[in-house]
Short mmCIF file of C-alpha atoms in Angstrom, two decimals:
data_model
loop_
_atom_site.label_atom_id
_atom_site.label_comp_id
_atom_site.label_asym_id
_atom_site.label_seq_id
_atom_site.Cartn_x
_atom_site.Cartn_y
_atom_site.Cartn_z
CA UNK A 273 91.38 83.06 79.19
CA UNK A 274 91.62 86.92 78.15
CA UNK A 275 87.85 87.69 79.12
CA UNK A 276 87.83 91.63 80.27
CA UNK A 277 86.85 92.06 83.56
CA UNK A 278 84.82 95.31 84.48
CA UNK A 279 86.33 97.28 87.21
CA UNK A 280 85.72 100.30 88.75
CA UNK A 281 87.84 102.97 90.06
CA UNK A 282 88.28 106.93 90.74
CA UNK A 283 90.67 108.76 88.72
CA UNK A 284 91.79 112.54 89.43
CA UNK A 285 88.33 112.32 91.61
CA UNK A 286 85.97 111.02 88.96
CA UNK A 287 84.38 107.51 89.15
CA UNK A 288 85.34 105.64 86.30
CA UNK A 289 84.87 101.78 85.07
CA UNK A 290 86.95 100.06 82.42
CA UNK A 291 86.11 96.66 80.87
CA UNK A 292 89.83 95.42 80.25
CA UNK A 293 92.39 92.06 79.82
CA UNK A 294 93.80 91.14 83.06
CA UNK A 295 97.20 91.50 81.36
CA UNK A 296 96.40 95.29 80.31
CA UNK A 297 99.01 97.22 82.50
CA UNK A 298 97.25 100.01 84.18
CA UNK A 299 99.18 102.48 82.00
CA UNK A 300 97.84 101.19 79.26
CA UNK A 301 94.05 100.96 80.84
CA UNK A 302 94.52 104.67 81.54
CA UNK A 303 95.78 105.81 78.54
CA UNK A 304 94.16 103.63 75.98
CA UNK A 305 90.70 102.62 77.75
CA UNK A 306 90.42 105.96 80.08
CA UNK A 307 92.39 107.93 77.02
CA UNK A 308 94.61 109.81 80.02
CA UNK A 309 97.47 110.07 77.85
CA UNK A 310 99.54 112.21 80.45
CA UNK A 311 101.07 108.94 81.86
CA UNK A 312 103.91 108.36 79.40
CA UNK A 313 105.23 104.71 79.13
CA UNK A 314 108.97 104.65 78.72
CA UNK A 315 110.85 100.91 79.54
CA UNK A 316 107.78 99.38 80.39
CA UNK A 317 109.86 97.02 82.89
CA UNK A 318 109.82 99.40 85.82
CA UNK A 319 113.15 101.33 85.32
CA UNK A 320 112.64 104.79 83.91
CA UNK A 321 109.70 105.68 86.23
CA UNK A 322 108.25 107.72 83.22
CA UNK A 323 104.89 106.20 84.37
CA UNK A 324 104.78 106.93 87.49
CA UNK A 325 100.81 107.70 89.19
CA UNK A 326 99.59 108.00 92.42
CA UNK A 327 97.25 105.00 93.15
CA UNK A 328 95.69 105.36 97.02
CA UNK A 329 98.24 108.29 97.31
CA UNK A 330 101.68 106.28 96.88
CA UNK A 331 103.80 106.24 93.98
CA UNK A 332 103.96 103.50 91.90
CA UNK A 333 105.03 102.38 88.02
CA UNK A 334 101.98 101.75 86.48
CA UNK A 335 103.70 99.42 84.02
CA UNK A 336 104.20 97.41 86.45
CA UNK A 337 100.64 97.18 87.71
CA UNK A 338 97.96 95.72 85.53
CA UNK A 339 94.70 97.85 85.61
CA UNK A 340 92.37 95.03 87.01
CA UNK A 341 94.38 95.53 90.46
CA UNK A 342 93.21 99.26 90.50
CA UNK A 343 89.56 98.14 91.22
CA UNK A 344 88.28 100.18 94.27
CA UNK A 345 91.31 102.44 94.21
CA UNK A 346 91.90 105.87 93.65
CA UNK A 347 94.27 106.77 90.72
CA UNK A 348 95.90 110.28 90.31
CA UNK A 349 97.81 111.04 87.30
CA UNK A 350 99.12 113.95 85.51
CA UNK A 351 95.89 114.98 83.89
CA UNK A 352 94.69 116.16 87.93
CA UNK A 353 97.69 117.88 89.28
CA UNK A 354 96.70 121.25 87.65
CA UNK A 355 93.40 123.40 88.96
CA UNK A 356 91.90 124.81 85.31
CA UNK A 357 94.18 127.00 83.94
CA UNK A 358 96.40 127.14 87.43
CA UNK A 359 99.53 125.02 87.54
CA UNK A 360 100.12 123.17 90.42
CA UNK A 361 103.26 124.47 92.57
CA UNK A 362 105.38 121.79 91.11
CA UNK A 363 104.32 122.25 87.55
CA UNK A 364 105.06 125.64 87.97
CA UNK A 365 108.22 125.27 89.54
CA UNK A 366 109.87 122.93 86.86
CA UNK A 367 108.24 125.46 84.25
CA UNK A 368 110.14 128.31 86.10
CA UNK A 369 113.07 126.66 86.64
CA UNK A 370 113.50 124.89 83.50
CA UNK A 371 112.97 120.94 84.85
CA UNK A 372 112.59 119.57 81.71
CA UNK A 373 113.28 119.71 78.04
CA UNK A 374 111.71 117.33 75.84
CA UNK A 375 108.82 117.14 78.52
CA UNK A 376 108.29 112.90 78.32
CA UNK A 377 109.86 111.88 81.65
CA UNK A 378 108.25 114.78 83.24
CA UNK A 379 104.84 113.82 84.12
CA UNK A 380 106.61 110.46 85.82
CA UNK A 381 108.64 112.60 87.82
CA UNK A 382 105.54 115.41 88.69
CA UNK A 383 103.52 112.52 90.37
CA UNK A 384 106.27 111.03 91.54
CA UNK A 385 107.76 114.02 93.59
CA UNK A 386 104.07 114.89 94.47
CA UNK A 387 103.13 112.03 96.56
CA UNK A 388 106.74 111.98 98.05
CA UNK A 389 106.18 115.67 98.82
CA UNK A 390 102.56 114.60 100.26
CA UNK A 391 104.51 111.51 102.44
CA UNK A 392 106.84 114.31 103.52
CA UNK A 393 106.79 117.71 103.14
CA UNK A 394 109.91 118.34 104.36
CA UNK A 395 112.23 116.36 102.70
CA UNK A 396 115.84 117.18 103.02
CA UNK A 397 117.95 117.88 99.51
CA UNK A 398 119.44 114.19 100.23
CA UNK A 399 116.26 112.64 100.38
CA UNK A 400 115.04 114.41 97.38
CA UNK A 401 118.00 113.53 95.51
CA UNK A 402 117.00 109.93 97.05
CA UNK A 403 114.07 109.95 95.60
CA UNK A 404 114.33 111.52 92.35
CA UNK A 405 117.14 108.66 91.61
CA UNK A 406 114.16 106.04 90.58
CA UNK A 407 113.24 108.14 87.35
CA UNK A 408 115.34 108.81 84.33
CA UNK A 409 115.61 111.93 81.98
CA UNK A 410 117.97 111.93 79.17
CA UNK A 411 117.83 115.82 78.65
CA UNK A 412 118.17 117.92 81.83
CA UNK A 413 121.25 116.28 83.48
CA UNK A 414 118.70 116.30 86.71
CA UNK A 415 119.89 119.32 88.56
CA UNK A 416 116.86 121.55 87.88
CA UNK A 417 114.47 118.86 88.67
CA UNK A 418 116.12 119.01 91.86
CA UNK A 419 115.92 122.13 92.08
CA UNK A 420 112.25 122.70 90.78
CA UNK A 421 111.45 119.98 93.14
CA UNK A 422 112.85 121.68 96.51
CA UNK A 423 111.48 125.25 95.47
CA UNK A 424 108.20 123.52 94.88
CA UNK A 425 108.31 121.98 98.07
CA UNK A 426 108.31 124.86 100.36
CA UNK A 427 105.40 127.05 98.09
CA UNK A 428 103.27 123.99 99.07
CA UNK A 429 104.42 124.04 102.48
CA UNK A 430 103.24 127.61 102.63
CA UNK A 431 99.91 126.60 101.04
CA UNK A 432 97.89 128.11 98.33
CA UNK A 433 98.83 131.64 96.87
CA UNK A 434 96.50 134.47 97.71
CA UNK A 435 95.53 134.85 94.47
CA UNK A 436 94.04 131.41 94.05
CA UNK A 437 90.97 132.61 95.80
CA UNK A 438 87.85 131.23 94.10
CA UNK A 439 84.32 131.86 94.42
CA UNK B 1448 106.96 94.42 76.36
CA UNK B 1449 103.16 93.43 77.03
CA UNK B 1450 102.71 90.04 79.06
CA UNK B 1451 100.89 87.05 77.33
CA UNK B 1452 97.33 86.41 78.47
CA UNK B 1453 96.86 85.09 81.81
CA UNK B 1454 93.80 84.40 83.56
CA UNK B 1455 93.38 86.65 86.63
CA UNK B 1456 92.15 85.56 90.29
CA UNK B 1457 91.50 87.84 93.20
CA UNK B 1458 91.26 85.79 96.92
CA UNK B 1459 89.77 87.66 99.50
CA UNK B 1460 90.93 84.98 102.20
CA UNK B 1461 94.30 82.78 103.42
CA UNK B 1462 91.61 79.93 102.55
CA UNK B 1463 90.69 80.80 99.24
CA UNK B 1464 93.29 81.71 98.05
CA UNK B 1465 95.09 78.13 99.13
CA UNK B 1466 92.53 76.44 97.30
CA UNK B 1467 93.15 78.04 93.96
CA UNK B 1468 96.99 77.32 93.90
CA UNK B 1469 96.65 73.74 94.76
CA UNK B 1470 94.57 73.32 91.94
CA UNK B 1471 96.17 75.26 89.34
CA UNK B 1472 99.08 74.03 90.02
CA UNK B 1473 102.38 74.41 88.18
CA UNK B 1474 100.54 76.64 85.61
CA UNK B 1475 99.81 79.35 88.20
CA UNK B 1476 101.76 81.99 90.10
CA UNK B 1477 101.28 84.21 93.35
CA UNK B 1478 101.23 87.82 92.55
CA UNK B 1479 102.44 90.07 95.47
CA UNK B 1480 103.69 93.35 94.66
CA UNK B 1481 104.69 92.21 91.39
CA UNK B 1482 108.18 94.48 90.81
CA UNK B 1483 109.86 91.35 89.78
CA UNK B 1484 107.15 89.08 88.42
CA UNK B 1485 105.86 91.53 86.41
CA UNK B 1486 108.91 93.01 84.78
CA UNK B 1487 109.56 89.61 83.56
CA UNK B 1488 106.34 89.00 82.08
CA UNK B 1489 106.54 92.45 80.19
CA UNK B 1490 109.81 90.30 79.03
CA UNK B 1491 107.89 87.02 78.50
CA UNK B 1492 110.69 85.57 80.64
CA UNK B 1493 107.55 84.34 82.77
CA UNK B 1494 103.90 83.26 81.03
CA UNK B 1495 102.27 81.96 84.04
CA UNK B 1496 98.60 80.51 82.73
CA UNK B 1497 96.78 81.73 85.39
CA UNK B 1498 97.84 84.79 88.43
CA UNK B 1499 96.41 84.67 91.97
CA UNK B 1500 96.12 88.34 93.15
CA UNK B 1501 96.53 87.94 96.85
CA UNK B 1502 97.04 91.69 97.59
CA UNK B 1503 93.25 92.31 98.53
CA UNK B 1504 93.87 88.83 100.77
CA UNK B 1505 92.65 89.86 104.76
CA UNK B 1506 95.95 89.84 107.36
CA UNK B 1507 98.75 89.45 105.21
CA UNK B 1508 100.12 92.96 106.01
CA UNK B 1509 101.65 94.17 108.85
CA UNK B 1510 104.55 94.52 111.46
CA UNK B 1511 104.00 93.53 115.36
CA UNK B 1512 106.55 92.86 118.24
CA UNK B 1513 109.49 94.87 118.98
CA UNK B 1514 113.61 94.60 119.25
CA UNK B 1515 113.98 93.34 121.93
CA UNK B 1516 111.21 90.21 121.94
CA UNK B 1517 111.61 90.12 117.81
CA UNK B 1518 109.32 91.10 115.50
CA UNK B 1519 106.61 89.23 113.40
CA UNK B 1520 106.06 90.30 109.66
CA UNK B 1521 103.01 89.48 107.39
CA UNK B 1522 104.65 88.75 104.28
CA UNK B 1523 102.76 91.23 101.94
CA UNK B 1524 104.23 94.10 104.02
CA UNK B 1525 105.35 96.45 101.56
CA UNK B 1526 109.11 97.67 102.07
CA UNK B 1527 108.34 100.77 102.45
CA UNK B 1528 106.88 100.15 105.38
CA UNK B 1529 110.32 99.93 107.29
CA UNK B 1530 111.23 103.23 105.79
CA UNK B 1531 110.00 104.52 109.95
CA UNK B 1532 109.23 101.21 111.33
CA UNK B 1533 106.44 100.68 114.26
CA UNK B 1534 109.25 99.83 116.64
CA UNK B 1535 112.49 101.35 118.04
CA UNK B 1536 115.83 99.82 119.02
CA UNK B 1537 118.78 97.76 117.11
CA UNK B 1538 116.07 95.77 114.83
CA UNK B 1539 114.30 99.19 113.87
CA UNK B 1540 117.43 100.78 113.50
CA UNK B 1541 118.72 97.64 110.78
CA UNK B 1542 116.17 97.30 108.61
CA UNK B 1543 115.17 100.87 108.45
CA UNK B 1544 118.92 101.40 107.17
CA UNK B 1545 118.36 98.19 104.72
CA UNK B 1546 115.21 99.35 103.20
CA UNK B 1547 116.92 102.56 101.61
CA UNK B 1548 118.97 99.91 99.29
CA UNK B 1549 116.54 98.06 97.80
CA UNK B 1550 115.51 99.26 94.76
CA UNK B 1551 113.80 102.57 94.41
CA UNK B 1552 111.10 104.55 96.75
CA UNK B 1553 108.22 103.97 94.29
CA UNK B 1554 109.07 100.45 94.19
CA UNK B 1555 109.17 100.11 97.93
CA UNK B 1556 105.84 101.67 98.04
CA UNK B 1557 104.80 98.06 96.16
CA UNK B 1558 107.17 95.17 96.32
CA UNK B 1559 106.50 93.26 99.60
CA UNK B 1560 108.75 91.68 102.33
CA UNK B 1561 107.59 87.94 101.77
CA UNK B 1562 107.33 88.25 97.83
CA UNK B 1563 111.00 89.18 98.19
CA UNK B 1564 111.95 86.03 99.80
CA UNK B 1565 109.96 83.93 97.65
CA UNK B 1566 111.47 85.36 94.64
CA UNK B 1567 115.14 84.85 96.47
CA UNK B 1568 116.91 87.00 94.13
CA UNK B 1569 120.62 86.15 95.16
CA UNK B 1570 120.69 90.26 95.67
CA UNK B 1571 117.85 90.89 97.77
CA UNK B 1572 118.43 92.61 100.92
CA UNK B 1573 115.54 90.99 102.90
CA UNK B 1574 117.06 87.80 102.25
CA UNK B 1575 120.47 88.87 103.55
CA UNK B 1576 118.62 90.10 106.56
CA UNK B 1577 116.37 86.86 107.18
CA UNK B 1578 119.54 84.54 106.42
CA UNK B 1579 121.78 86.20 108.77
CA UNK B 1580 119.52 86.84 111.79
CA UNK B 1581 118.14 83.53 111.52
CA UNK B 1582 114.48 83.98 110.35
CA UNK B 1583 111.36 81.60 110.99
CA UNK B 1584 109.36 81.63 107.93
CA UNK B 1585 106.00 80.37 107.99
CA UNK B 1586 104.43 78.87 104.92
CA UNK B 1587 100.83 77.72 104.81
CA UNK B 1588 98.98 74.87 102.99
CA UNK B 1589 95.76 73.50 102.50
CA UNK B 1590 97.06 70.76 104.84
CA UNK B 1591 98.25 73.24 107.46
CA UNK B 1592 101.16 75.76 108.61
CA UNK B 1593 104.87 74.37 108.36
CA UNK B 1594 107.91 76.58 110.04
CA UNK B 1595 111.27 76.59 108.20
CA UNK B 1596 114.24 78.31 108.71
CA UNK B 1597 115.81 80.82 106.18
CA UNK B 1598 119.00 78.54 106.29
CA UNK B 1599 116.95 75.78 105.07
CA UNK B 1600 114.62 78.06 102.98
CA UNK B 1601 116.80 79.28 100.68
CA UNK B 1602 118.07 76.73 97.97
CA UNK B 1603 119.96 78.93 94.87
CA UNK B 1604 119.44 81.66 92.57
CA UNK B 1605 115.70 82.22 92.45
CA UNK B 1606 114.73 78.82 94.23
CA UNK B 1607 113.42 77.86 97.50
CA UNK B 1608 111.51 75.66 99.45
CA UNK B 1609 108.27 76.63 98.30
CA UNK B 1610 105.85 74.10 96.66
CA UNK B 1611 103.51 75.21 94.08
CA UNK B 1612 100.65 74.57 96.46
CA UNK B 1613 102.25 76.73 99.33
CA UNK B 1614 102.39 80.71 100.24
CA UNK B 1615 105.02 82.34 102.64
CA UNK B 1616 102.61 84.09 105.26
CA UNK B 1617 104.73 84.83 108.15
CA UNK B 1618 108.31 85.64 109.08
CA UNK B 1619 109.23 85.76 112.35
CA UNK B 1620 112.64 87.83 112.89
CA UNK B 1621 114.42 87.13 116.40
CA UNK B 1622 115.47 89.65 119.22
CA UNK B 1623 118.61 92.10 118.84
CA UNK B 1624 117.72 94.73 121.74
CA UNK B 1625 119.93 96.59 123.97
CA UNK B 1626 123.42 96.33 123.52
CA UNK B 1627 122.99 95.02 119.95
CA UNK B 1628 125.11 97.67 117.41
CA UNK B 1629 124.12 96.64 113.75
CA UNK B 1630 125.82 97.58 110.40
CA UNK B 1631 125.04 97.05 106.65
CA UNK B 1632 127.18 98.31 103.47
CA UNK B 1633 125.93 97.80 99.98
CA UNK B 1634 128.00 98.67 96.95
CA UNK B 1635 125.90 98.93 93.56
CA UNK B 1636 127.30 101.06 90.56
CA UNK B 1637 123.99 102.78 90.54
CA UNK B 1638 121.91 103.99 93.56
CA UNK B 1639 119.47 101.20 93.56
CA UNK B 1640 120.92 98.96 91.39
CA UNK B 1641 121.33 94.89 92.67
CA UNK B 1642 124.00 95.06 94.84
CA UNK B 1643 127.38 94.07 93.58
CA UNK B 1644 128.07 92.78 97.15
CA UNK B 1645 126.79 93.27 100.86
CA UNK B 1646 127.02 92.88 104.07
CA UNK B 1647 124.99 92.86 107.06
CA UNK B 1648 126.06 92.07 110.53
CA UNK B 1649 125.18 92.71 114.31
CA UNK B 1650 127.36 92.77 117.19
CA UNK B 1651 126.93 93.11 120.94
CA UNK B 1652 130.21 94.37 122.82
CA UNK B 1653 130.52 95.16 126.01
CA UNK B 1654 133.84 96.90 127.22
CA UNK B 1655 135.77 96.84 123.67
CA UNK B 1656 135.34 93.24 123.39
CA UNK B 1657 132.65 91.40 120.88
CA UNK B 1658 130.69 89.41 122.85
CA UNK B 1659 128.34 87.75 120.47
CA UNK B 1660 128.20 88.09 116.11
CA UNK B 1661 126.27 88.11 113.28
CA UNK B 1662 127.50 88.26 110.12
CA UNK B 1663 126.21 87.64 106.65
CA UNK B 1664 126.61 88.78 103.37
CA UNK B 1665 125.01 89.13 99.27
CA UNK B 1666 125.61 89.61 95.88
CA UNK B 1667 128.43 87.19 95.90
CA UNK B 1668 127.19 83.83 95.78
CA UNK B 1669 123.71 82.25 94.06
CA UNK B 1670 122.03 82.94 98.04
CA UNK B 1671 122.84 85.29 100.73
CA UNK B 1672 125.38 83.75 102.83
CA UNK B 1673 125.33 83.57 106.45
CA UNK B 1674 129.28 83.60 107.97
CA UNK B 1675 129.05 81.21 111.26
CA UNK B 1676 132.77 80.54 110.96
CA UNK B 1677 133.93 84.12 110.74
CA UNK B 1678 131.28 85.05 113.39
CA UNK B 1679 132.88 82.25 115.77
CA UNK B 1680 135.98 84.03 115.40
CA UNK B 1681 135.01 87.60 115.75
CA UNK B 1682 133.15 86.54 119.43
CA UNK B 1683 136.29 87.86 122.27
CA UNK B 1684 138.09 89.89 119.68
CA UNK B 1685 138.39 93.28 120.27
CA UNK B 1686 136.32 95.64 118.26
CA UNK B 1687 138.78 97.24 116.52
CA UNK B 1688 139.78 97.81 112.82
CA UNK B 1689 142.61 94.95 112.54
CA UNK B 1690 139.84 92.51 113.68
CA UNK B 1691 137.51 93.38 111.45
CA UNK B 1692 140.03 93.42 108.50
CA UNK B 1693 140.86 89.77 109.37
CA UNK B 1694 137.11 88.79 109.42
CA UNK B 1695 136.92 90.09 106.41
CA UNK B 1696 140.21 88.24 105.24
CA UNK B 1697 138.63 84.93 106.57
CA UNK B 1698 135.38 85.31 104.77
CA UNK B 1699 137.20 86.22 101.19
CA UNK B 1700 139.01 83.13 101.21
CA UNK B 1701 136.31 81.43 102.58
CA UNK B 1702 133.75 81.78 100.04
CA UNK B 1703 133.35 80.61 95.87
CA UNK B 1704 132.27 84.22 95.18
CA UNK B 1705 130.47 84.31 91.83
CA UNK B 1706 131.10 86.32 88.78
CA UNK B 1707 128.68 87.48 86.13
CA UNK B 1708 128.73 90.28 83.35
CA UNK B 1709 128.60 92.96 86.02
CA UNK B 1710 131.96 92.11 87.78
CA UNK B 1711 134.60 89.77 87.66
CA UNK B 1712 135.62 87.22 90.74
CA UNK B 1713 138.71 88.85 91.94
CA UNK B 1714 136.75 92.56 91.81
CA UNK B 1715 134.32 91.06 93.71
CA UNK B 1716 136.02 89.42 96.17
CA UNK B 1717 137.66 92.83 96.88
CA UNK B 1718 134.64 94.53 96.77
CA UNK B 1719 133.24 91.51 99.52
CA UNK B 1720 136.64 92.16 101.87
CA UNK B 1721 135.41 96.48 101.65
CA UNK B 1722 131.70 95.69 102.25
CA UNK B 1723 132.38 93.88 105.14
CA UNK B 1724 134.95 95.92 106.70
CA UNK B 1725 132.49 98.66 106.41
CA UNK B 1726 129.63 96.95 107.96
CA UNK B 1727 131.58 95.64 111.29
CA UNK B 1728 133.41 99.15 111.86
CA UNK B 1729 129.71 100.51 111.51
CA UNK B 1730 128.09 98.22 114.01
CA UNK B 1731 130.81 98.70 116.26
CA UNK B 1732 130.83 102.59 116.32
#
């Protein structure tokens, strides 16, 4: 009855497999099979969001989600939103604008304002504010979040820096 | 919070899929988009012995038809995809307002129309909606396709018409086009909390007067309610604020409203006069 099933997957862009339970949320397949232990489990009954990855480019609670279901799709968690040692524009604006404190709701609310921001670049504050309401933080009180989130929003919209040239 | 063991089936077909629930049986459940199923595993409120995956099942998904001839919905669309629906008009209009209330937008991006229904949480919005516009809901077999009625569909607080061996795969949703104004008003203590009460309605008036009604409401009993009596009366009133507040009157007395740790009867029988007040003076502005 618990025989693992072998699945494949891409995560952050890399194929992957993972032999797991059919009952192994895919939080837990990514963190303790794929050790990607940037997705944070908080509730684990779908309410504080602190899970929160991208899978096919939407939003989801990966506690609520068990990993078999993520065969053939393509996961993006915490772990890809930087480039090397280059934060992406929303981990730089919650770093510069002080979105978070103790830091464990905040990769939950990184992916989850990412593939918002990726739906809809051009979000009004409301429907930030909209969106930001499925995912809890006990430190901040929020209002930087918001605020990180709407800065961060228009330095994508502008695209890349013109320092992040590469070769 | 980790779900017992379960055996896990993935149908690529209607057919296939069919096939495994009739034999499995009692022991087995359907998982759709899972944002209620799977919360109360985690709980081990629910150890179902074996799950049938029907998310990678072939033409489930998907929204065709418009206002004004009604609309057809596979039912493992995902809510979210009413956030900008394929269609314009009254119907568009509704249910893109509805979708905002349920739950949250990561949510929406998984829980589906149909596994909403079949999960008839006395709260759920798409019930409201299917109840009071008078939904077709088609439900398949391995001995064919049956058509029932949301009225009929709907039995109590998490119960329905649905046999082990059947899966809702279709709901139809009749015509509101031109002329149609439609409101909705949820009241929840949190944004996307279950909804302490609701209403939904539609109205078509022409020259100040209501010519033909639609009114339902949630939250308040075990199953969204629809209000035929109250929507007999509103057809040749005037749309106007002391209308509506007698509607509203009408349907307070007229209904057992429940009460539950999150609010008593008499607050939510005032909160049930306010939702519906809100609703009609929205549909008619």
């Amino acid at each position: 009855m618990s025989d693992k099933i072998k699945i494949t997957l891409t995560v952050n862009g890399t194929a992957m497999t993972a032999e797991v339970e059919p009952r192994r949320s895919l939080a837990d397949m990514l963190r303790d099979d794929l050790r990607l232990t940037g997705t944070h489990l908080g509730c684990e009954h779908g309410v504080c969001g602190a899970c929160t990855v991208l899978v096919d480019g939407k939003p989801v609670r990966s506690c609520l989600m068990f990993g078999v279901q993520a065969n053939g799709a393509s996961v993006r968690t915490v772990e890809g939103l930087a480039d090397g040692d280059r934060l992406h524009p929303l981990q730089q604006a919650f770093w510069e604008n002080h979105g978070l404190q103790c830091g464990f709701c905040t990769p939950g609310f990184l992916m989850l304002a990412a593939g918002a921001l990726e739906e809809n670049p051009d979000m009004t504050d409301e429907e930030i504010r909209d969106v930001l309401s499925s995912n809890l933080c006990r430190c901040t009180g929020y209002q930087n979040i918001v605020k990180a989130v709407r800065l961060a929003a228009e330095v994508m919209k502008a695209g890349p820096a013109p320092q992040a040239t590469r070769s | 919070m980790k779900p017992a063991a379960f055996a896990y089936l993935a149908p690529t077909t209607l057919a296939e899929a069919l096939e495994m629930i009739d034999r499995i049986g009692d022991d087995g459940k359907i998982l759709a988009g899972g944002q209620s199923l799977v919360p109360a595993m985690n709980f081990r409120l629910a150890r179902p012995g074996t799950l049938v995956d029907i998310n990678g099942v072939a033409g489930l998904s998907g929204i065709s038809g418009d206002s004004a001839r009604g609309i057809s919905i596979g039912a493992l669309t995902r809510h979210a995809a009413f956030h900008t629906p394929p269609f314009s008009g009254p119907l568009a209009d509704l249910l893109a307002k509805v979708v905002r209330n349920i739950a949250h937008y990561p949510i929406r991006q998984r829980g589906t129309f149909g596994g909403s229904l079949s999960h008839a949480d006395p709260a759920s919005e798409w019930c409201l909606v299917t109840a009071t516009l008078g939904a077709t809901l088609h439900i398949a077999s391995l001995t064919g396709t049956r058509e029932v009625a949301a009225a009929d569909f709907f039995r109590g607080t998490f119960t329905t018409a649905l046999q082990p061996s059947e899966i809702l795969v279709r709901i139809d949703l009749p015509p509101l086009g031109a002329g149609w104004g439609t409101g909705f008003y949820e009241f929840s203590r949190r944004k996307g909390d279950f909804a302490l009460a609701m209403a939904l309605t539609a109205l078509r008036i022409e020259g100040g007067t209501i010519r033909e009604a639609r009114l339902g409401v949630g939250g308040v009993a075990d199953r969204a309610l629809r209000l035929a009596k109250t929507e007999a009366f509103l057809v040749g009133q005037p749309a106007h604020a002391e209308t509506f507040a007698a509607a509203a009157a009408m349907a307070q007395d007229s209904i057992d409203v429940s009460e539950d740790i999150h609010a008593g009867a008499d607050y939510r029988r005032d909160l049930l006069g306010t939702v519906i007040r809100r609703a009609l003076a929205e549909a008619a502005a």
